[in-house]
C-alpha cells in the first residue's frame, strides 16, 4: 500500500513548487521558518537517511520487531517537530531541487527492488525518534513525512506568493 502512496505523494511534492518563481523558492516566510527550497532539501535528505538505515538494517539482518510504531505524530502539522539536521540556506534553483528529489528517490527504488514486505517480515531497524520499528514500515514513515511537509509547502506558498 505505502509502496504506491510514496510515489503518488512524491509526484504531488514535485508539482507543488514547479510554478513558484525561483526567487520565491528561497524566501522564508519568517526568519525562523524554512523556505520551500529548504523543505524540499529536507525531504530529499530525510529520504536518503531513512532508506539507507532500512537497507543497512536489512543487509545486516539485525533486530526483530513485529510491532508497528505509531507514526500519527506526522498527521497533525500544527504540532511542530525538531528536525535532526537543518537544511542549507544556499540559494537553490528548481532544477537543483528536482535533482535532489530524484537522487534521494533512487534509495527508495533500490530498497523496493531488493526487498519485499514478506522477505523482511519481523525484521527491524532503529530510528532515532521512533526506536525499533519494522523495516518495511519505513515506506509509511517516508510517505507520512512527505505528506506533512507537502502541507507545509502549501502554507509557505500561501504566505509568500
mmCIF file with all atom_site columns, C-alpha atoms in Angstrom:
data_model
loop_
_atom_site.group_PDB
_atom_site.id
_atom_site.type_symbol
_atom_site.label_atom_id
_atom_site.label_alt_id
_atom_site.label_comp_id
_atom_site.label_asym_id
_atom_site.label_entity_id
_atom_site.label_seq_id
_atom_site.pdbx_PDB_ins_code
_atom_site.Cartn_x
_atom_site.Cartn_y
_atom_site.Cartn_z
_atom_site.occupancy
_atom_site.B_iso_or_equiv
_atom_site.pdbx_formal_charge
_atom_site.auth_seq_id
_atom_site.auth_comp_id
_atom_site.auth_asym_id
_atom_site.auth_atom_id
_atom_site.pdbx_PDB_model_num
ATOM 1   C CA . UNK A 1 1   ? 0.000  0.000   0.000   1.00 0.00 ? 1   UNK A CA 1
ATOM 2   C CA . UNK A 1 2   ? 2.626  2.586   1.020   1.00 0.00 ? 2   UNK A CA 1
ATOM 3   C CA . UNK A 1 3   ? 4.783  1.452   -1.905  1.00 0.00 ? 3   UNK A CA 1
ATOM 4   C CA . UNK A 1 4   ? 2.245  3.168   -4.169  1.00 0.00 ? 4   UNK A CA 1
ATOM 5   C CA . UNK A 1 5   ? 1.462  6.076   -1.863  1.00 0.00 ? 5   UNK A CA 1
ATOM 6   C CA . UNK A 1 6   ? 5.083  7.269   -1.663  1.00 0.00 ? 6   UNK A CA 1
ATOM 7   C CA . UNK A 1 7   ? 5.158  7.533   -5.458  1.00 0.00 ? 7   UNK A CA 1
ATOM 8   C CA . UNK A 1 8   ? 1.893  9.492   -5.538  1.00 0.00 ? 8   UNK A CA 1
ATOM 9   C CA . UNK A 1 9   ? 2.934  11.804  -2.710  1.00 0.00 ? 9   UNK A CA 1
ATOM 10  C CA . UNK A 1 10  ? 6.325  12.494  -4.339  1.00 0.00 ? 10  UNK A CA 1
ATOM 11  C CA . UNK A 1 11  ? 4.578  13.476  -7.575  1.00 0.00 ? 11  UNK A CA 1
ATOM 12  C CA . UNK A 1 12  ? 2.468  15.959  -5.598  1.00 0.00 ? 12  UNK A CA 1
ATOM 13  C CA . UNK A 1 13  ? 5.585  17.297  -3.829  1.00 0.00 ? 13  UNK A CA 1
ATOM 14  C CA . UNK A 1 14  ? 7.273  17.920  -7.189  1.00 0.00 ? 14  UNK A CA 1
ATOM 15  C CA . UNK A 1 15  ? 4.188  19.592  -8.628  1.00 0.00 ? 15  UNK A CA 1
ATOM 16  C CA . UNK A 1 16  ? 3.800  21.773  -5.528  1.00 0.00 ? 16  UNK A CA 1
ATOM 17  C CA . UNK A 1 17  ? 6.757  24.017  -6.322  1.00 0.00 ? 17  UNK A CA 1
ATOM 18  C CA . UNK A 1 18  ? 7.011  23.861  -10.120 1.00 0.00 ? 18  UNK A CA 1
ATOM 19  C CA . UNK A 1 19  ? 5.037  27.089  -10.583 1.00 0.00 ? 19  UNK A CA 1
ATOM 20  C CA . UNK A 1 20  ? 6.842  29.013  -7.829  1.00 0.00 ? 20  UNK A CA 1
ATOM 21  C CA . UNK A 1 21  ? 9.158  31.767  -9.154  1.00 0.00 ? 21  UNK A CA 1
ATOM 22  C CA . UNK A 1 22  ? 12.799 30.964  -8.406  1.00 0.00 ? 22  UNK A CA 1
ATOM 23  C CA . UNK A 1 23  ? 13.303 33.959  -6.107  1.00 0.00 ? 23  UNK A CA 1
ATOM 24  C CA . UNK A 1 24  ? 10.298 32.865  -4.063  1.00 0.00 ? 24  UNK A CA 1
ATOM 25  C CA . UNK A 1 25  ? 11.556 29.260  -3.694  1.00 0.00 ? 25  UNK A CA 1
ATOM 26  C CA . UNK A 1 26  ? 14.297 30.547  -1.415  1.00 0.00 ? 26  UNK A CA 1
ATOM 27  C CA . UNK A 1 27  ? 12.221 33.081  0.504   1.00 0.00 ? 27  UNK A CA 1
ATOM 28  C CA . UNK A 1 28  ? 11.406 32.284  4.124   1.00 0.00 ? 28  UNK A CA 1
ATOM 29  C CA . UNK A 1 29  ? 8.000  33.355  5.429   1.00 0.00 ? 29  UNK A CA 1
ATOM 30  C CA . UNK A 1 30  ? 9.805  34.401  8.643   1.00 0.00 ? 30  UNK A CA 1
ATOM 31  C CA . UNK A 1 31  ? 13.416 34.170  9.867   1.00 0.00 ? 31  UNK A CA 1
ATOM 32  C CA . UNK A 1 32  ? 12.748 31.072  11.989  1.00 0.00 ? 32  UNK A CA 1
ATOM 33  C CA . UNK A 1 33  ? 10.861 29.155  9.283   1.00 0.00 ? 33  UNK A CA 1
ATOM 34  C CA . UNK A 1 34  ? 12.106 27.231  6.253   1.00 0.00 ? 34  UNK A CA 1
ATOM 35  C CA . UNK A 1 35  ? 11.805 28.301  2.654   1.00 0.00 ? 35  UNK A CA 1
ATOM 36  C CA . UNK A 1 36  ? 10.239 25.948  0.115   1.00 0.00 ? 36  UNK A CA 1
ATOM 37  C CA . UNK A 1 37  ? 13.739 25.093  -1.119  1.00 0.00 ? 37  UNK A CA 1
ATOM 38  C CA . UNK A 1 38  ? 14.790 24.142  2.412   1.00 0.00 ? 38  UNK A CA 1
ATOM 39  C CA . UNK A 1 39  ? 11.699 21.974  2.866   1.00 0.00 ? 39  UNK A CA 1
ATOM 40  C CA . UNK A 1 40  ? 12.430 20.142  -0.389  1.00 0.00 ? 40  UNK A CA 1
ATOM 41  C CA . UNK A 1 41  ? 16.095 19.618  0.546   1.00 0.00 ? 41  UNK A CA 1
ATOM 42  C CA . UNK A 1 42  ? 14.964 18.355  3.948   1.00 0.00 ? 42  UNK A CA 1
ATOM 43  C CA . UNK A 1 43  ? 12.700 15.802  2.258   1.00 0.00 ? 43  UNK A CA 1
ATOM 44  C CA . UNK A 1 44  ? 15.493 14.595  -0.008  1.00 0.00 ? 44  UNK A CA 1
ATOM 45  C CA . UNK A 1 45  ? 17.924 14.303  2.899   1.00 0.00 ? 45  UNK A CA 1
ATOM 46  C CA . UNK A 1 46  ? 15.416 12.520  5.109   1.00 0.00 ? 46  UNK A CA 1
ATOM 47  C CA . UNK A 1 47  ? 14.595 10.006  2.382   1.00 0.00 ? 47  UNK A CA 1
ATOM 48  C CA . UNK A 1 48  ? 18.298 9.183   1.986   1.00 0.00 ? 48  UNK A CA 1
ATOM 49  C CA . UNK A 1 49  ? 18.696 8.750   5.752   1.00 0.00 ? 49  UNK A CA 1
ATOM 50  C CA . UNK A 1 50  ? 15.511 6.682   6.205   1.00 0.00 ? 50  UNK A CA 1
ATOM 51  C CA . UNK A 1 51  ? 16.219 4.339   3.304   1.00 0.00 ? 51  UNK A CA 1
ATOM 52  C CA . UNK A 1 52  ? 19.944 3.992   3.990   1.00 0.00 ? 52  UNK A CA 1
ATOM 53  C CA . UNK A 1 53  ? 19.027 2.906   7.507   1.00 0.00 ? 53  UNK A CA 1
ATOM 54  C CA . UNK A 1 54  ? 16.414 0.468   6.173   1.00 0.00 ? 54  UNK A CA 1
ATOM 55  C CA . UNK A 1 55  ? 18.779 -1.053  3.603   1.00 0.00 ? 55  UNK A CA 1
ATOM 56  C CA . UNK A 1 56  ? 21.645 -1.357  6.080   1.00 0.00 ? 56  UNK A CA 1
ATOM 57  C CA . UNK A 1 57  ? 19.343 -2.982  8.621   1.00 0.00 ? 57  UNK A CA 1
ATOM 58  C CA . UNK A 1 58  ? 18.022 -5.418  6.018   1.00 0.00 ? 58  UNK A CA 1
ATOM 59  C CA . UNK A 1 59  ? 21.542 -6.284  4.847   1.00 0.00 ? 59  UNK A CA 1
ATOM 60  C CA . UNK A 1 60  ? 22.844 -6.803  8.367   1.00 0.00 ? 60  UNK A CA 1
ATOM 61  C CA . UNK A 1 61  ? 19.737 -8.710  9.450   1.00 0.00 ? 61  UNK A CA 1
ATOM 62  C CA . UNK A 1 62  ? 19.965 -7.236  12.924  1.00 0.00 ? 62  UNK A CA 1
ATOM 63  C CA . UNK A 1 63  ? 16.993 -6.982  15.227  1.00 0.00 ? 63  UNK A CA 1
ATOM 64  C CA . UNK A 1 64  ? 13.474 -8.283  15.097  1.00 0.00 ? 64  UNK A CA 1
ATOM 65  C CA . UNK A 1 65  ? 10.293 -6.330  15.627  1.00 0.00 ? 65  UNK A CA 1
ATOM 66  C CA . UNK A 1 66  ? 6.732  -7.109  14.665  1.00 0.00 ? 66  UNK A CA 1
ATOM 67  C CA . UNK A 1 67  ? 5.036  -4.193  16.399  1.00 0.00 ? 67  UNK A CA 1
ATOM 68  C CA . UNK A 1 68  ? 4.442  -1.228  14.143  1.00 0.00 ? 68  UNK A CA 1
ATOM 69  C CA . UNK A 1 69  ? 5.337  2.139   15.607  1.00 0.00 ? 69  UNK A CA 1
ATOM 70  C CA . UNK A 1 70  ? 2.798  4.924   15.941  1.00 0.00 ? 70  UNK A CA 1
ATOM 71  C CA . UNK A 1 71  ? 3.516  7.489   13.228  1.00 0.00 ? 71  UNK A CA 1
ATOM 72  C CA . UNK A 1 72  ? 0.471  9.636   13.972  1.00 0.00 ? 72  UNK A CA 1
ATOM 73  C CA . UNK A 1 73  ? 2.812  12.449  15.068  1.00 0.00 ? 73  UNK A CA 1
ATOM 74  C CA . UNK A 1 74  ? 3.058  13.297  11.351  1.00 0.00 ? 74  UNK A CA 1
ATOM 75  C CA . UNK A 1 75  ? -0.708 13.648  10.969  1.00 0.00 ? 75  UNK A CA 1
ATOM 76  C CA . UNK A 1 76  ? -1.025 16.966  12.824  1.00 0.00 ? 76  UNK A CA 1
ATOM 77  C CA . UNK A 1 77  ? 1.036  19.698  11.129  1.00 0.00 ? 77  UNK A CA 1
ATOM 78  C CA . UNK A 1 78  ? 0.244  22.119  13.952  1.00 0.00 ? 78  UNK A CA 1
ATOM 79  C CA . UNK A 1 79  ? 2.482  20.056  16.241  1.00 0.00 ? 79  UNK A CA 1
ATOM 80  C CA . UNK A 1 80  ? 5.992  21.213  15.459  1.00 0.00 ? 80  UNK A CA 1
ATOM 81  C CA . UNK A 1 81  ? 8.802  18.669  15.368  1.00 0.00 ? 81  UNK A CA 1
ATOM 82  C CA . UNK A 1 82  ? 12.506 19.464  15.513  1.00 0.00 ? 82  UNK A CA 1
ATOM 83  C CA . UNK A 1 83  ? 14.463 18.142  12.541  1.00 0.00 ? 83  UNK A CA 1
ATOM 84  C CA . UNK A 1 84  ? 17.764 16.485  13.480  1.00 0.00 ? 84  UNK A CA 1
ATOM 85  C CA . UNK A 1 85  ? 19.534 18.248  10.580  1.00 0.00 ? 85  UNK A CA 1
ATOM 86  C CA . UNK A 1 86  ? 18.809 21.750  9.335   1.00 0.00 ? 86  UNK A CA 1
ATOM 87  C CA . UNK A 1 87  ? 18.754 22.127  5.540   1.00 0.00 ? 87  UNK A CA 1
ATOM 88  C CA . UNK A 1 88  ? 21.166 24.565  3.915   1.00 0.00 ? 88  UNK A CA 1
ATOM 89  C CA . UNK A 1 89  ? 20.076 28.103  3.131   1.00 0.00 ? 89  UNK A CA 1
ATOM 90  C CA . UNK A 1 90  ? 22.215 28.240  -0.037  1.00 0.00 ? 90  UNK A CA 1
ATOM 91  C CA . UNK A 1 91  ? 20.206 29.582  -2.978  1.00 0.00 ? 91  UNK A CA 1
ATOM 92  C CA . UNK A 1 92  ? 18.540 26.741  -4.930  1.00 0.00 ? 92  UNK A CA 1
ATOM 93  C CA . UNK A 1 93  ? 17.104 26.574  -8.434  1.00 0.00 ? 93  UNK A CA 1
ATOM 94  C CA . UNK A 1 94  ? 14.075 24.465  -9.346  1.00 0.00 ? 94  UNK A CA 1
ATOM 95  C CA . UNK A 1 95  ? 16.236 22.010  -11.294 1.00 0.00 ? 95  UNK A CA 1
ATOM 96  C CA . UNK A 1 96  ? 18.565 21.580  -8.274  1.00 0.00 ? 96  UNK A CA 1
ATOM 97  C CA . UNK A 1 97  ? 15.603 20.678  -6.102  1.00 0.00 ? 97  UNK A CA 1
ATOM 98  C CA . UNK A 1 98  ? 14.231 18.245  -8.678  1.00 0.00 ? 98  UNK A CA 1
ATOM 99  C CA . UNK A 1 99  ? 17.651 16.599  -8.938  1.00 0.00 ? 99  UNK A CA 1
ATOM 100 C CA . UNK A 1 100 ? 17.880 16.264  -5.146  1.00 0.00 ? 100 UNK A CA 1
ATOM 101 C CA . UNK A 1 101 ? 14.458 14.592  -5.077  1.00 0.00 ? 101 UNK A CA 1
ATOM 102 C CA . UNK A 1 102 ? 15.353 12.253  -7.930  1.00 0.00 ? 102 UNK A CA 1
ATOM 103 C CA . UNK A 1 103 ? 18.667 11.285  -6.316  1.00 0.00 ? 103 UNK A CA 1
ATOM 104 C CA . UNK A 1 104 ? 17.032 10.547  -2.982  1.00 0.00 ? 104 UNK A CA 1
ATOM 105 C CA . UNK A 1 105 ? 14.286 8.545   -4.685  1.00 0.00 ? 105 UNK A CA 1
ATOM 106 C CA . UNK A 1 106 ? 16.962 6.196   -6.031  1.00 0.00 ? 106 UNK A CA 1
ATOM 107 C CA . UNK A 1 107 ? 17.388 4.924   -2.453  1.00 0.00 ? 107 UNK A CA 1
ATOM 108 C CA . UNK A 1 108 ? 13.694 4.037   -2.245  1.00 0.00 ? 108 UNK A CA 1
ATOM 109 C CA . UNK A 1 109 ? 13.775 2.454   -5.690  1.00 0.00 ? 109 UNK A CA 1
ATOM 110 C CA . UNK A 1 110 ? 16.762 0.331   -4.685  1.00 0.00 ? 110 UNK A CA 1
ATOM 111 C CA . UNK A 1 111 ? 15.014 -0.754  -1.497  1.00 0.00 ? 111 UNK A CA 1
ATOM 112 C CA . UNK A 1 112 ? 11.892 -1.800  -3.423  1.00 0.00 ? 112 UNK A CA 1
ATOM 113 C CA . UNK A 1 113 ? 13.985 -3.689  -5.985  1.00 0.00 ? 113 UNK A CA 1
ATOM 114 C CA . UNK A 1 114 ? 15.898 -5.611  -3.307  1.00 0.00 ? 114 UNK A CA 1
ATOM 115 C CA . UNK A 1 115 ? 13.233 -6.415  -0.741  1.00 0.00 ? 115 UNK A CA 1
ATOM 116 C CA . UNK A 1 116 ? 9.622  -7.407  -0.245  1.00 0.00 ? 116 UNK A CA 1
ATOM 117 C CA . UNK A 1 117 ? 7.408  -6.985  2.765   1.00 0.00 ? 117 UNK A CA 1
ATOM 118 C CA . UNK A 1 118 ? 7.266  -10.756 3.196   1.00 0.00 ? 118 UNK A CA 1
ATOM 119 C CA . UNK A 1 119 ? 11.041 -11.050 2.884   1.00 0.00 ? 119 UNK A CA 1
ATOM 120 C CA . UNK A 1 120 ? 11.536 -8.531  5.685   1.00 0.00 ? 120 UNK A CA 1
ATOM 121 C CA . UNK A 1 121 ? 8.827  -9.937  7.920   1.00 0.00 ? 121 UNK A CA 1
ATOM 122 C CA . UNK A 1 122 ? 9.725  -9.334  11.556  1.00 0.00 ? 122 UNK A CA 1
ATOM 123 C CA . UNK A 1 123 ? 12.991 -7.556  10.631  1.00 0.00 ? 123 UNK A CA 1
ATOM 124 C CA . UNK A 1 124 ? 13.595 -4.238  12.358  1.00 0.00 ? 124 UNK A CA 1
ATOM 125 C CA . UNK A 1 125 ? 15.564 -1.046  12.137  1.00 0.00 ? 125 UNK A CA 1
ATOM 126 C CA . UNK A 1 126 ? 16.244 1.531   14.812  1.00 0.00 ? 126 UNK A CA 1
ATOM 127 C CA . UNK A 1 127 ? 15.022 5.036   14.058  1.00 0.00 ? 127 UNK A CA 1
ATOM 128 C CA . UNK A 1 128 ? 16.332 7.986   16.116  1.00 0.00 ? 128 UNK A CA 1
ATOM 129 C CA . UNK A 1 129 ? 12.821 9.182   17.019  1.00 0.00 ? 129 UNK A CA 1
ATOM 130 C CA . UNK A 1 130 ? 10.705 6.009   16.992  1.00 0.00 ? 130 UNK A CA 1
ATOM 131 C CA . UNK A 1 131 ? 13.145 3.379   18.212  1.00 0.00 ? 131 UNK A CA 1
ATOM 132 C CA . UNK A 1 132 ? 12.810 -0.183  16.922  1.00 0.00 ? 132 UNK A CA 1
ATOM 133 C CA . UNK A 1 133 ? 10.359 -0.431  14.068  1.00 0.00 ? 133 UNK A CA 1
ATOM 134 C CA . UNK A 1 134 ? 9.651  -2.964  11.315  1.00 0.00 ? 134 UNK A CA 1
ATOM 135 C CA . UNK A 1 135 ? 11.913 -2.223  8.349   1.00 0.00 ? 135 UNK A CA 1
ATOM 136 C CA . UNK A 1 136 ? 9.032  -2.296  5.880   1.00 0.00 ? 136 UNK A CA 1
ATOM 137 C CA . UNK A 1 137 ? 7.286  0.474   7.828   1.00 0.00 ? 137 UNK A CA 1
ATOM 138 C CA . UNK A 1 138 ? 9.960  2.845   6.502   1.00 0.00 ? 138 UNK A CA 1
ATOM 139 C CA . UNK A 1 139 ? 7.685  3.380   3.491   1.00 0.00 ? 139 UNK A CA 1
ATOM 140 C CA . UNK A 1 140 ? 4.852  4.573   5.710   1.00 0.00 ? 140 UNK A CA 1
ATOM 141 C CA . UNK A 1 141 ? 7.316  6.786   7.583   1.00 0.00 ? 141 UNK A CA 1
ATOM 142 C CA . UNK A 1 142 ? 8.543  8.273   4.316   1.00 0.00 ? 142 UNK A CA 1
ATOM 143 C CA . UNK A 1 143 ? 5.025  8.837   2.980   1.00 0.00 ? 143 UNK A CA 1
ATOM 144 C CA . UNK A 1 144 ? 3.667  10.430  6.137   1.00 0.00 ? 144 UNK A CA 1
ATOM 145 C CA . UNK A 1 145 ? 6.770  12.617  6.444   1.00 0.00 ? 145 UNK A CA 1
ATOM 146 C CA . UNK A 1 146 ? 6.430  13.885  2.864   1.00 0.00 ? 146 UNK A CA 1
ATOM 147 C CA . UNK A 1 147 ? 2.675  14.390  3.213   1.00 0.00 ? 147 UNK A CA 1
ATOM 148 C CA . UNK A 1 148 ? 3.273  16.513  6.318   1.00 0.00 ? 148 UNK A CA 1
ATOM 149 C CA . UNK A 1 149 ? 5.805  18.691  4.517   1.00 0.00 ? 149 UNK A CA 1
ATOM 150 C CA . UNK A 1 150 ? 3.593  18.957  1.440   1.00 0.00 ? 150 UNK A CA 1
ATOM 151 C CA . UNK A 1 151 ? 1.082  20.720  3.690   1.00 0.00 ? 151 UNK A CA 1
ATOM 152 C CA . UNK A 1 152 ? 3.948  22.938  4.895   1.00 0.00 ? 152 UNK A CA 1
ATOM 153 C CA . UNK A 1 153 ? 4.951  23.820  1.315   1.00 0.00 ? 153 UNK A CA 1
ATOM 154 C CA . UNK A 1 154 ? 1.377  24.843  0.539   1.00 0.00 ? 154 UNK A CA 1
ATOM 155 C CA . UNK A 1 155 ? 1.262  27.001  3.666   1.00 0.00 ? 155 UNK A CA 1
ATOM 156 C CA . UNK A 1 156 ? 4.550  28.703  2.791   1.00 0.00 ? 156 UNK A CA 1
ATOM 157 C CA . UNK A 1 157 ? 3.287  29.344  -0.751  1.00 0.00 ? 157 UNK A CA 1
ATOM 158 C CA . UNK A 1 158 ? 0.128  30.880  0.610   1.00 0.00 ? 158 UNK A CA 1
ATOM 159 C CA . UNK A 1 159 ? 2.172  33.251  2.748   1.00 0.00 ? 159 UNK A CA 1
ATOM 160 C CA . UNK A 1 160 ? 4.885  34.319  0.291   1.00 0.00 ? 160 UNK A CA 1
ATOM 161 C CA . UNK A 1 161 ? 3.084  34.449  -3.057  1.00 0.00 ? 161 UNK A CA 1
#
